[in-house]
PDB file of C-alpha atoms in Angstrom:
ATOM      1  CA  UNK A   1     -60.255 146.672  66.309  1.00 52.00           C
ATOM      2  CA  UNK A   2     -62.331 146.170  63.146  1.00 60.00           C
ATOM      3  CA  UNK A   3     -65.207 143.707  62.848  1.00 66.00           C
ATOM      4  CA  UNK A   4     -64.258 140.301  61.500  1.00 81.00           C
ATOM      5  CA  UNK A   5     -65.390 139.461  57.956  1.00 84.00           C
ATOM      6  CA  UNK A   6     -66.756 136.144  59.248  1.00 88.00           C
ATOM      7  CA  UNK A   7     -69.026 137.808  61.822  1.00 87.00           C
ATOM      8  CA  UNK A   8     -70.114 140.373  59.252  1.00 89.00           C
ATOM      9  CA  UNK A   9     -71.019 137.524  56.866  1.00 92.00           C
ATOM     10  CA  UNK A  10     -72.968 135.731  59.599  1.00 94.00           C
ATOM     11  CA  UNK A  11     -74.937 138.889  60.371  1.00 94.00           C
ATOM     12  CA  UNK A  12     -75.711 139.425  56.667  1.00 95.00           C
ATOM     13  CA  UNK A  13     -76.898 135.825  56.308  1.00 96.00           C
ATOM     14  CA  UNK A  14     -79.151 136.276  59.350  1.00 96.00           C
ATOM     15  CA  UNK A  15     -80.449 139.613  58.053  1.00 97.00           C
ATOM     16  CA  UNK A  16     -81.202 138.016  54.668  1.00 97.00           C
ATOM     17  CA  UNK A  17     -83.283 135.310  56.338  1.00 96.00           C
ATOM     18  CA  UNK A  18     -85.200 137.876  58.401  1.00 97.00           C
ATOM     19  CA  UNK A  19     -85.822 140.145  55.379  1.00 97.00           C
ATOM     20  CA  UNK A  20     -86.956 137.130  53.313  1.00 95.00           C
ATOM     21  CA  UNK A  21     -89.327 135.889  56.012  1.00 95.00           C
ATOM     22  CA  UNK A  22     -90.798 139.189  57.217  1.00 94.00           C
ATOM     23  CA  UNK A  23     -90.320 141.594  54.333  1.00 94.00           C
ATOM     24  CA  UNK A  24     -88.050 144.604  54.229  1.00 94.00           C
ATOM     25  CA  UNK A  25     -90.479 147.179  55.644  1.00 93.00           C
ATOM     26  CA  UNK A  26     -91.563 144.949  58.527  1.00 95.00           C
ATOM     27  CA  UNK A  27     -87.984 144.130  59.496  1.00 95.00           C
ATOM     28  CA  UNK A  28     -86.391 146.304  62.144  1.00 93.00           C
ATOM     29  CA  UNK A  29     -82.770 146.507  63.193  1.00 93.00           C
ATOM     30  CA  UNK A  30     -83.876 145.054  66.534  1.00 94.00           C
ATOM     31  CA  UNK A  31     -85.383 141.975  64.817  1.00 95.00           C
ATOM     32  CA  UNK A  32     -82.134 141.390  62.926  1.00 95.00           C
ATOM     33  CA  UNK A  33     -80.076 141.877  66.080  1.00 94.00           C
ATOM     34  CA  UNK A  34     -82.318 139.486  68.045  1.00 94.00           C
ATOM     35  CA  UNK A  35     -81.988 136.838  65.336  1.00 96.00           C
ATOM     36  CA  UNK A  36     -78.207 137.362  65.292  1.00 93.00           C
ATOM     37  CA  UNK A  37     -78.013 137.070  69.086  1.00 93.00           C
ATOM     38  CA  UNK A  38     -76.764 140.590  69.727  1.00 91.00           C
ATOM     39  CA  UNK A  39     -77.913 143.983  70.927  1.00 90.00           C
ATOM     40  CA  UNK A  40     -79.471 146.271  68.318  1.00 88.00           C
ATOM     41  CA  UNK A  41     -76.848 148.941  68.954  1.00 88.00           C
ATOM     42  CA  UNK A  42     -74.085 146.425  68.301  1.00 88.00           C
ATOM     43  CA  UNK A  43     -75.265 146.011  64.693  1.00 88.00           C
ATOM     44  CA  UNK A  44     -74.109 149.568  64.010  1.00 87.00           C
ATOM     45  CA  UNK A  45     -70.568 148.428  64.712  1.00 86.00           C
ATOM     46  CA  UNK A  46     -70.866 146.346  61.529  1.00 88.00           C
ATOM     47  CA  UNK A  47     -73.411 148.267  59.388  1.00 91.00           C
ATOM     48  CA  UNK A  48     -74.670 151.831  59.352  1.00 91.00           C
ATOM     49  CA  UNK A  49     -78.316 150.912  58.581  1.00 92.00           C
ATOM     50  CA  UNK A  50     -80.697 148.151  57.600  1.00 93.00           C
ATOM     51  CA  UNK A  51     -80.634 149.670  54.087  1.00 94.00           C
ATOM     52  CA  UNK A  52     -76.887 149.078  53.839  1.00 94.00           C
ATOM     53  CA  UNK A  53     -77.385 145.455  54.915  1.00 96.00           C
ATOM     54  CA  UNK A  54     -80.065 144.937  52.279  1.00 96.00           C
ATOM     55  CA  UNK A  55     -77.945 146.651  49.648  1.00 96.00           C
ATOM     56  CA  UNK A  56     -74.986 144.391  50.383  1.00 96.00           C
ATOM     57  CA  UNK A  57     -77.181 141.262  50.341  1.00 97.00           C
ATOM     58  CA  UNK A  58     -78.759 142.117  46.982  1.00 97.00           C
ATOM     59  CA  UNK A  59     -75.678 143.530  45.274  1.00 96.00           C
ATOM     60  CA  UNK A  60     -73.562 140.518  46.317  1.00 96.00           C
ATOM     61  CA  UNK A  61     -76.186 138.135  44.930  1.00 96.00           C
ATOM     62  CA  UNK A  62     -76.564 140.053  41.663  1.00 97.00           C
ATOM     63  CA  UNK A  63     -72.822 140.519  41.175  1.00 97.00           C
ATOM     64  CA  UNK A  64     -72.281 136.780  41.545  1.00 97.00           C
ATOM     65  CA  UNK A  65     -75.253 135.925  39.339  1.00 96.00           C
ATOM     66  CA  UNK A  66     -74.105 138.273  36.588  1.00 97.00           C
ATOM     67  CA  UNK A  67     -70.534 136.972  36.708  1.00 97.00           C
ATOM     68  CA  UNK A  68     -71.955 133.513  35.997  1.00 97.00           C
ATOM     69  CA  UNK A  69     -74.530 134.681  33.442  1.00 97.00           C
ATOM     70  CA  UNK A  70     -71.896 136.765  31.622  1.00 97.00           C
ATOM     71  CA  UNK A  71     -69.657 133.686  31.387  1.00 98.00           C
ATOM     72  CA  UNK A  72     -72.546 131.729  29.852  1.00 98.00           C
ATOM     73  CA  UNK A  73     -73.456 134.519  27.446  1.00 97.00           C
ATOM     74  CA  UNK A  74     -69.833 134.928  26.315  1.00 97.00           C
ATOM     75  CA  UNK A  75     -69.303 131.200  25.770  1.00 97.00           C
ATOM     76  CA  UNK A  76     -70.688 131.169  22.214  1.00 96.00           C
ATOM     77  CA  UNK A  77     -73.217 128.436  22.994  1.00 97.00           C
ATOM     78  CA  UNK A  78     -76.206 127.701  20.807  1.00 96.00           C
ATOM     79  CA  UNK A  79     -79.582 129.127  21.904  1.00 95.00           C
ATOM     80  CA  UNK A  80     -80.835 125.922  23.533  1.00 95.00           C
ATOM     81  CA  UNK A  81     -77.540 125.368  25.352  1.00 96.00           C
ATOM     82  CA  UNK A  82     -77.581 129.001  26.503  1.00 96.00           C
ATOM     83  CA  UNK A  83     -81.066 128.613  27.989  1.00 96.00           C
ATOM     84  CA  UNK A  84     -80.002 125.359  29.667  1.00 96.00           C
ATOM     85  CA  UNK A  85     -76.916 127.034  31.140  1.00 97.00           C
ATOM     86  CA  UNK A  86     -78.831 130.136  32.306  1.00 97.00           C
ATOM     87  CA  UNK A  87     -81.475 128.010  34.039  1.00 96.00           C
ATOM     88  CA  UNK A  88     -78.795 125.838  35.654  1.00 97.00           C
ATOM     89  CA  UNK A  89     -76.856 128.878  36.892  1.00 97.00           C
ATOM     90  CA  UNK A  90     -80.114 130.336  38.230  1.00 96.00           C
ATOM     91  CA  UNK A  91     -80.748 127.244  40.347  1.00 96.00           C
ATOM     92  CA  UNK A  92     -77.150 127.278  41.557  1.00 96.00           C
ATOM     93  CA  UNK A  93     -77.673 130.870  42.696  1.00 95.00           C
ATOM     94  CA  UNK A  94     -80.905 129.906  44.459  1.00 95.00           C
ATOM     95  CA  UNK A  95     -78.858 127.249  46.253  1.00 95.00           C
ATOM     96  CA  UNK A  96     -76.169 129.767  47.259  1.00 94.00           C
ATOM     97  CA  UNK A  97     -78.365 132.799  47.944  1.00 94.00           C
ATOM     98  CA  UNK A  98     -81.898 131.508  48.554  1.00 94.00           C
ATOM     99  CA  UNK A  99     -82.865 134.294  50.956  1.00 95.00           C
ATOM    100  CA  UNK A 100     -81.430 137.011  48.682  1.00 96.00           C
ATOM    101  CA  UNK A 101     -83.403 135.587  45.742  1.00 95.00           C
ATOM    102  CA  UNK A 102     -86.581 135.593  47.837  1.00 94.00           C
ATOM    103  CA  UNK A 103     -85.950 139.218  48.828  1.00 95.00           C
ATOM    104  CA  UNK A 104     -85.260 140.167  45.218  1.00 94.00           C
ATOM    105  CA  UNK A 105     -88.495 138.486  44.112  1.00 91.00           C
ATOM    106  CA  UNK A 106     -90.626 140.224  46.750  1.00 92.00           C
ATOM    107  CA  UNK A 107     -88.974 143.604  47.069  1.00 92.00           C
ATOM    108  CA  UNK A 108     -87.143 144.617  43.871  1.00 91.00           C
ATOM    109  CA  UNK A 109     -90.059 146.352  42.153  1.00 90.00           C
ATOM    110  CA  UNK A 110     -90.532 148.644  45.159  1.00 90.00           C
ATOM    111  CA  UNK A 111     -86.839 149.013  46.008  1.00 92.00           C
ATOM    112  CA  UNK A 112     -85.698 149.996  42.523  1.00 89.00           C
ATOM    113  CA  UNK A 113     -87.489 153.316  42.995  1.00 89.00           C
ATOM    114  CA  UNK A 114     -85.520 153.990  46.205  1.00 89.00           C
ATOM    115  CA  UNK A 115     -82.278 155.933  46.287  1.00 89.00           C
ATOM    116  CA  UNK A 116     -79.270 153.633  46.077  1.00 91.00           C
ATOM    117  CA  UNK A 117     -81.170 150.711  44.561  1.00 94.00           C
ATOM    118  CA  UNK A 118     -81.316 151.854  40.924  1.00 92.00           C
ATOM    119  CA  UNK A 119     -79.053 148.940  40.002  1.00 94.00           C
ATOM    120  CA  UNK A 120     -82.070 146.648  40.498  1.00 95.00           C
ATOM    121  CA  UNK A 121     -83.830 148.256  37.519  1.00 93.00           C
ATOM    122  CA  UNK A 122     -80.618 148.059  35.483  1.00 94.00           C
ATOM    123  CA  UNK A 123     -80.318 144.379  36.320  1.00 94.00           C
ATOM    124  CA  UNK A 124     -83.930 143.758  35.277  1.00 93.00           C
ATOM    125  CA  UNK A 125     -83.236 145.305  31.856  1.00 94.00           C
ATOM    126  CA  UNK A 126     -80.108 143.162  31.540  1.00 95.00           C
ATOM    127  CA  UNK A 127     -82.099 140.021  32.507  1.00 94.00           C
ATOM    128  CA  UNK A 128     -84.658 140.693  29.814  1.00 95.00           C
ATOM    129  CA  UNK A 129     -82.027 141.353  27.188  1.00 96.00           C
ATOM    130  CA  UNK A 130     -80.137 138.135  27.978  1.00 95.00           C
ATOM    131  CA  UNK A 131     -83.188 135.885  28.077  1.00 95.00           C
ATOM    132  CA  UNK A 132     -85.149 137.465  25.235  1.00 96.00           C
ATOM    133  CA  UNK A 133     -82.050 137.546  23.046  1.00 96.00           C
ATOM    134  CA  UNK A 134     -81.392 133.846  23.643  1.00 95.00           C
ATOM    135  CA  UNK A 135     -84.996 132.941  22.889  1.00 95.00           C
ATOM    136  CA  UNK A 136     -85.061 135.096  19.746  1.00 96.00           C
ATOM    137  CA  UNK A 137     -81.840 133.459  18.523  1.00 95.00           C
ATOM    138  CA  UNK A 138     -83.458 130.068  19.097  1.00 94.00           C
ATOM    139  CA  UNK A 139     -86.516 130.967  17.028  1.00 94.00           C
ATOM    140  CA  UNK A 140     -84.346 132.440  14.254  1.00 95.00           C
ATOM    141  CA  UNK A 141     -82.171 129.308  14.219  1.00 94.00           C
ATOM    142  CA  UNK A 142     -85.302 127.099  14.152  1.00 94.00           C
ATOM    143  CA  UNK A 143     -84.262 125.520  17.455  1.00 93.00           C
ATOM    144  CA  UNK A 144     -87.439 126.836  19.100  1.00 93.00           C
ATOM    145  CA  UNK A 145     -90.923 126.978  17.592  1.00 91.00           C
ATOM    146  CA  UNK A 146     -91.646 129.831  15.204  1.00 91.00           C
ATOM    147  CA  UNK A 147     -94.995 130.562  16.899  1.00 91.00           C
ATOM    148  CA  UNK A 148     -93.356 131.073  20.301  1.00 89.00           C
ATOM    149  CA  UNK A 149     -94.385 134.272  22.059  1.00 93.00           C
ATOM    150  CA  UNK A 150     -90.897 135.289  23.176  1.00 94.00           C
ATOM    151  CA  UNK A 151     -91.933 137.687  25.941  1.00 95.00           C
ATOM    152  CA  UNK A 152     -94.509 135.276  27.389  1.00 95.00           C
ATOM    153  CA  UNK A 153     -91.981 132.435  27.273  1.00 93.00           C
ATOM    154  CA  UNK A 154     -89.381 134.599  29.021  1.00 94.00           C
ATOM    155  CA  UNK A 155     -91.838 135.499  31.782  1.00 94.00           C
ATOM    156  CA  UNK A 156     -92.921 131.879  32.205  1.00 93.00           C
ATOM    157  CA  UNK A 157     -89.365 130.546  32.450  1.00 92.00           C
ATOM    158  CA  UNK A 158     -88.204 133.435  34.666  1.00 91.00           C
ATOM    159  CA  UNK A 159     -91.098 133.112  37.100  1.00 92.00           C
ATOM    160  CA  UNK A 160     -91.022 129.319  37.129  1.00 91.00           C
ATOM    161  CA  UNK A 161     -87.331 129.257  37.976  1.00 93.00           C
ATOM    162  CA  UNK A 162     -87.084 132.088  40.496  1.00 91.00           C
ATOM    163  CA  UNK A 163     -90.226 131.218  42.483  1.00 91.00           C
ATOM    164  CA  UNK A 164     -88.353 128.063  43.522  1.00 91.00           C
ATOM    165  CA  UNK A 165     -86.582 130.206  46.123  1.00 89.00           C
ATOM    166  CA  UNK A 166     -89.838 130.101  48.120  1.00 87.00           C
ATOM    167  CA  UNK A 167     -89.632 126.325  48.620  1.00 89.00           C
ATOM    168  CA  UNK A 168     -86.045 125.285  47.866  1.00 88.00           C
ATOM    169  CA  UNK A 169     -83.803 124.401  50.793  1.00 86.00           C
ATOM    170  CA  UNK A 170     -80.057 123.821  50.325  1.00 85.00           C
ATOM    171  CA  UNK A 171     -79.016 120.274  51.099  1.00 86.00           C
ATOM    172  CA  UNK A 172     -82.436 118.877  50.192  1.00 87.00           C
ATOM    173  CA  UNK A 173     -83.300 115.759  48.229  1.00 90.00           C
ATOM    174  CA  UNK A 174     -82.284 117.233  44.850  1.00 91.00           C
ATOM    175  CA  UNK A 175     -79.199 119.178  43.846  1.00 93.00           C
ATOM    176  CA  UNK A 176     -79.626 122.493  42.031  1.00 94.00           C
ATOM    177  CA  UNK A 177     -78.422 120.795  38.848  1.00 95.00           C
ATOM    178  CA  UNK A 178     -81.031 118.023  39.170  1.00 95.00           C
ATOM    179  CA  UNK A 179     -83.818 120.524  39.740  1.00 94.00           C
ATOM    180  CA  UNK A 180     -82.629 122.511  36.724  1.00 95.00           C
ATOM    181  CA  UNK A 181     -82.610 119.314  34.634  1.00 94.00           C
ATOM    182  CA  UNK A 182     -86.185 118.495  35.662  1.00 93.00           C
ATOM    183  CA  UNK A 183     -87.406 122.048  35.004  1.00 93.00           C
ATOM    184  CA  UNK A 184     -85.667 122.132  31.645  1.00 93.00           C
ATOM    185  CA  UNK A 185     -87.176 118.813  30.691  1.00 92.00           C
ATOM    186  CA  UNK A 186     -90.647 120.222  31.353  1.00 90.00           C
ATOM    187  CA  UNK A 187     -89.948 123.547  29.639  1.00 89.00           C
ATOM    188  CA  UNK A 188     -88.097 122.220  26.607  1.00 89.00           C
ATOM    189  CA  UNK A 189     -89.847 118.874  26.134  1.00 86.00           C
ATOM    190  CA  UNK A 190     -93.251 119.388  27.762  1.00 76.00           C
ATOM    191  CA  UNK A 191     -95.029 117.025  30.109  1.00 63.00           C
ATOM    192  CA  UNK A 192     -97.221 115.113  27.646  1.00 67.00           C
ATOM    193  CA  UNK A 193     -96.262 111.543  26.793  1.00 67.00           C
ATOM    194  CA  UNK A 194     -94.908 111.300  23.273  1.00 63.00           C
ATOM    195  CA  UNK A 195     -96.587 108.900  20.894  1.00 61.00           C
TER     196      UNK A 195
END
């Protein structure tokens, strides 16, 4: 009898929460099993290692994120609309995969040097290309300021959006779309009162 996909998904969701809270290195198979309400040995019925659990958590998140980002990037939107759509999709992913985003934020720099996690470095290059390209198009089209430091702007927007995984809770007061709208208002319009 093979493990059910539902139980496997539950275990992965639990593992993601434990990795996000305690960090990858501090998390043991026993801690994941305890949180999932099972014996540590029983986890091996579903996964061959904690590394394989982490890999599945991160690759599932990134595959879904890139499917959505690729749709945005292929849509032929203007630079401003592309940035709006990328930020909105980012918050939707935080809503769907908050723990995976938190793990990615904390662990990806270290993990991308580990065997089997090279795709994290590839994804980082792809992130930069997508965001920097959209910002550069905006400057060239005179949609964004000519004096904009593209790389600094990218880092600011990236960090501002993704750090939300540390405080965001699904089902909270604001939807992902509302949070994206508020962030975009601050990024694109500023916070100073207009005269």
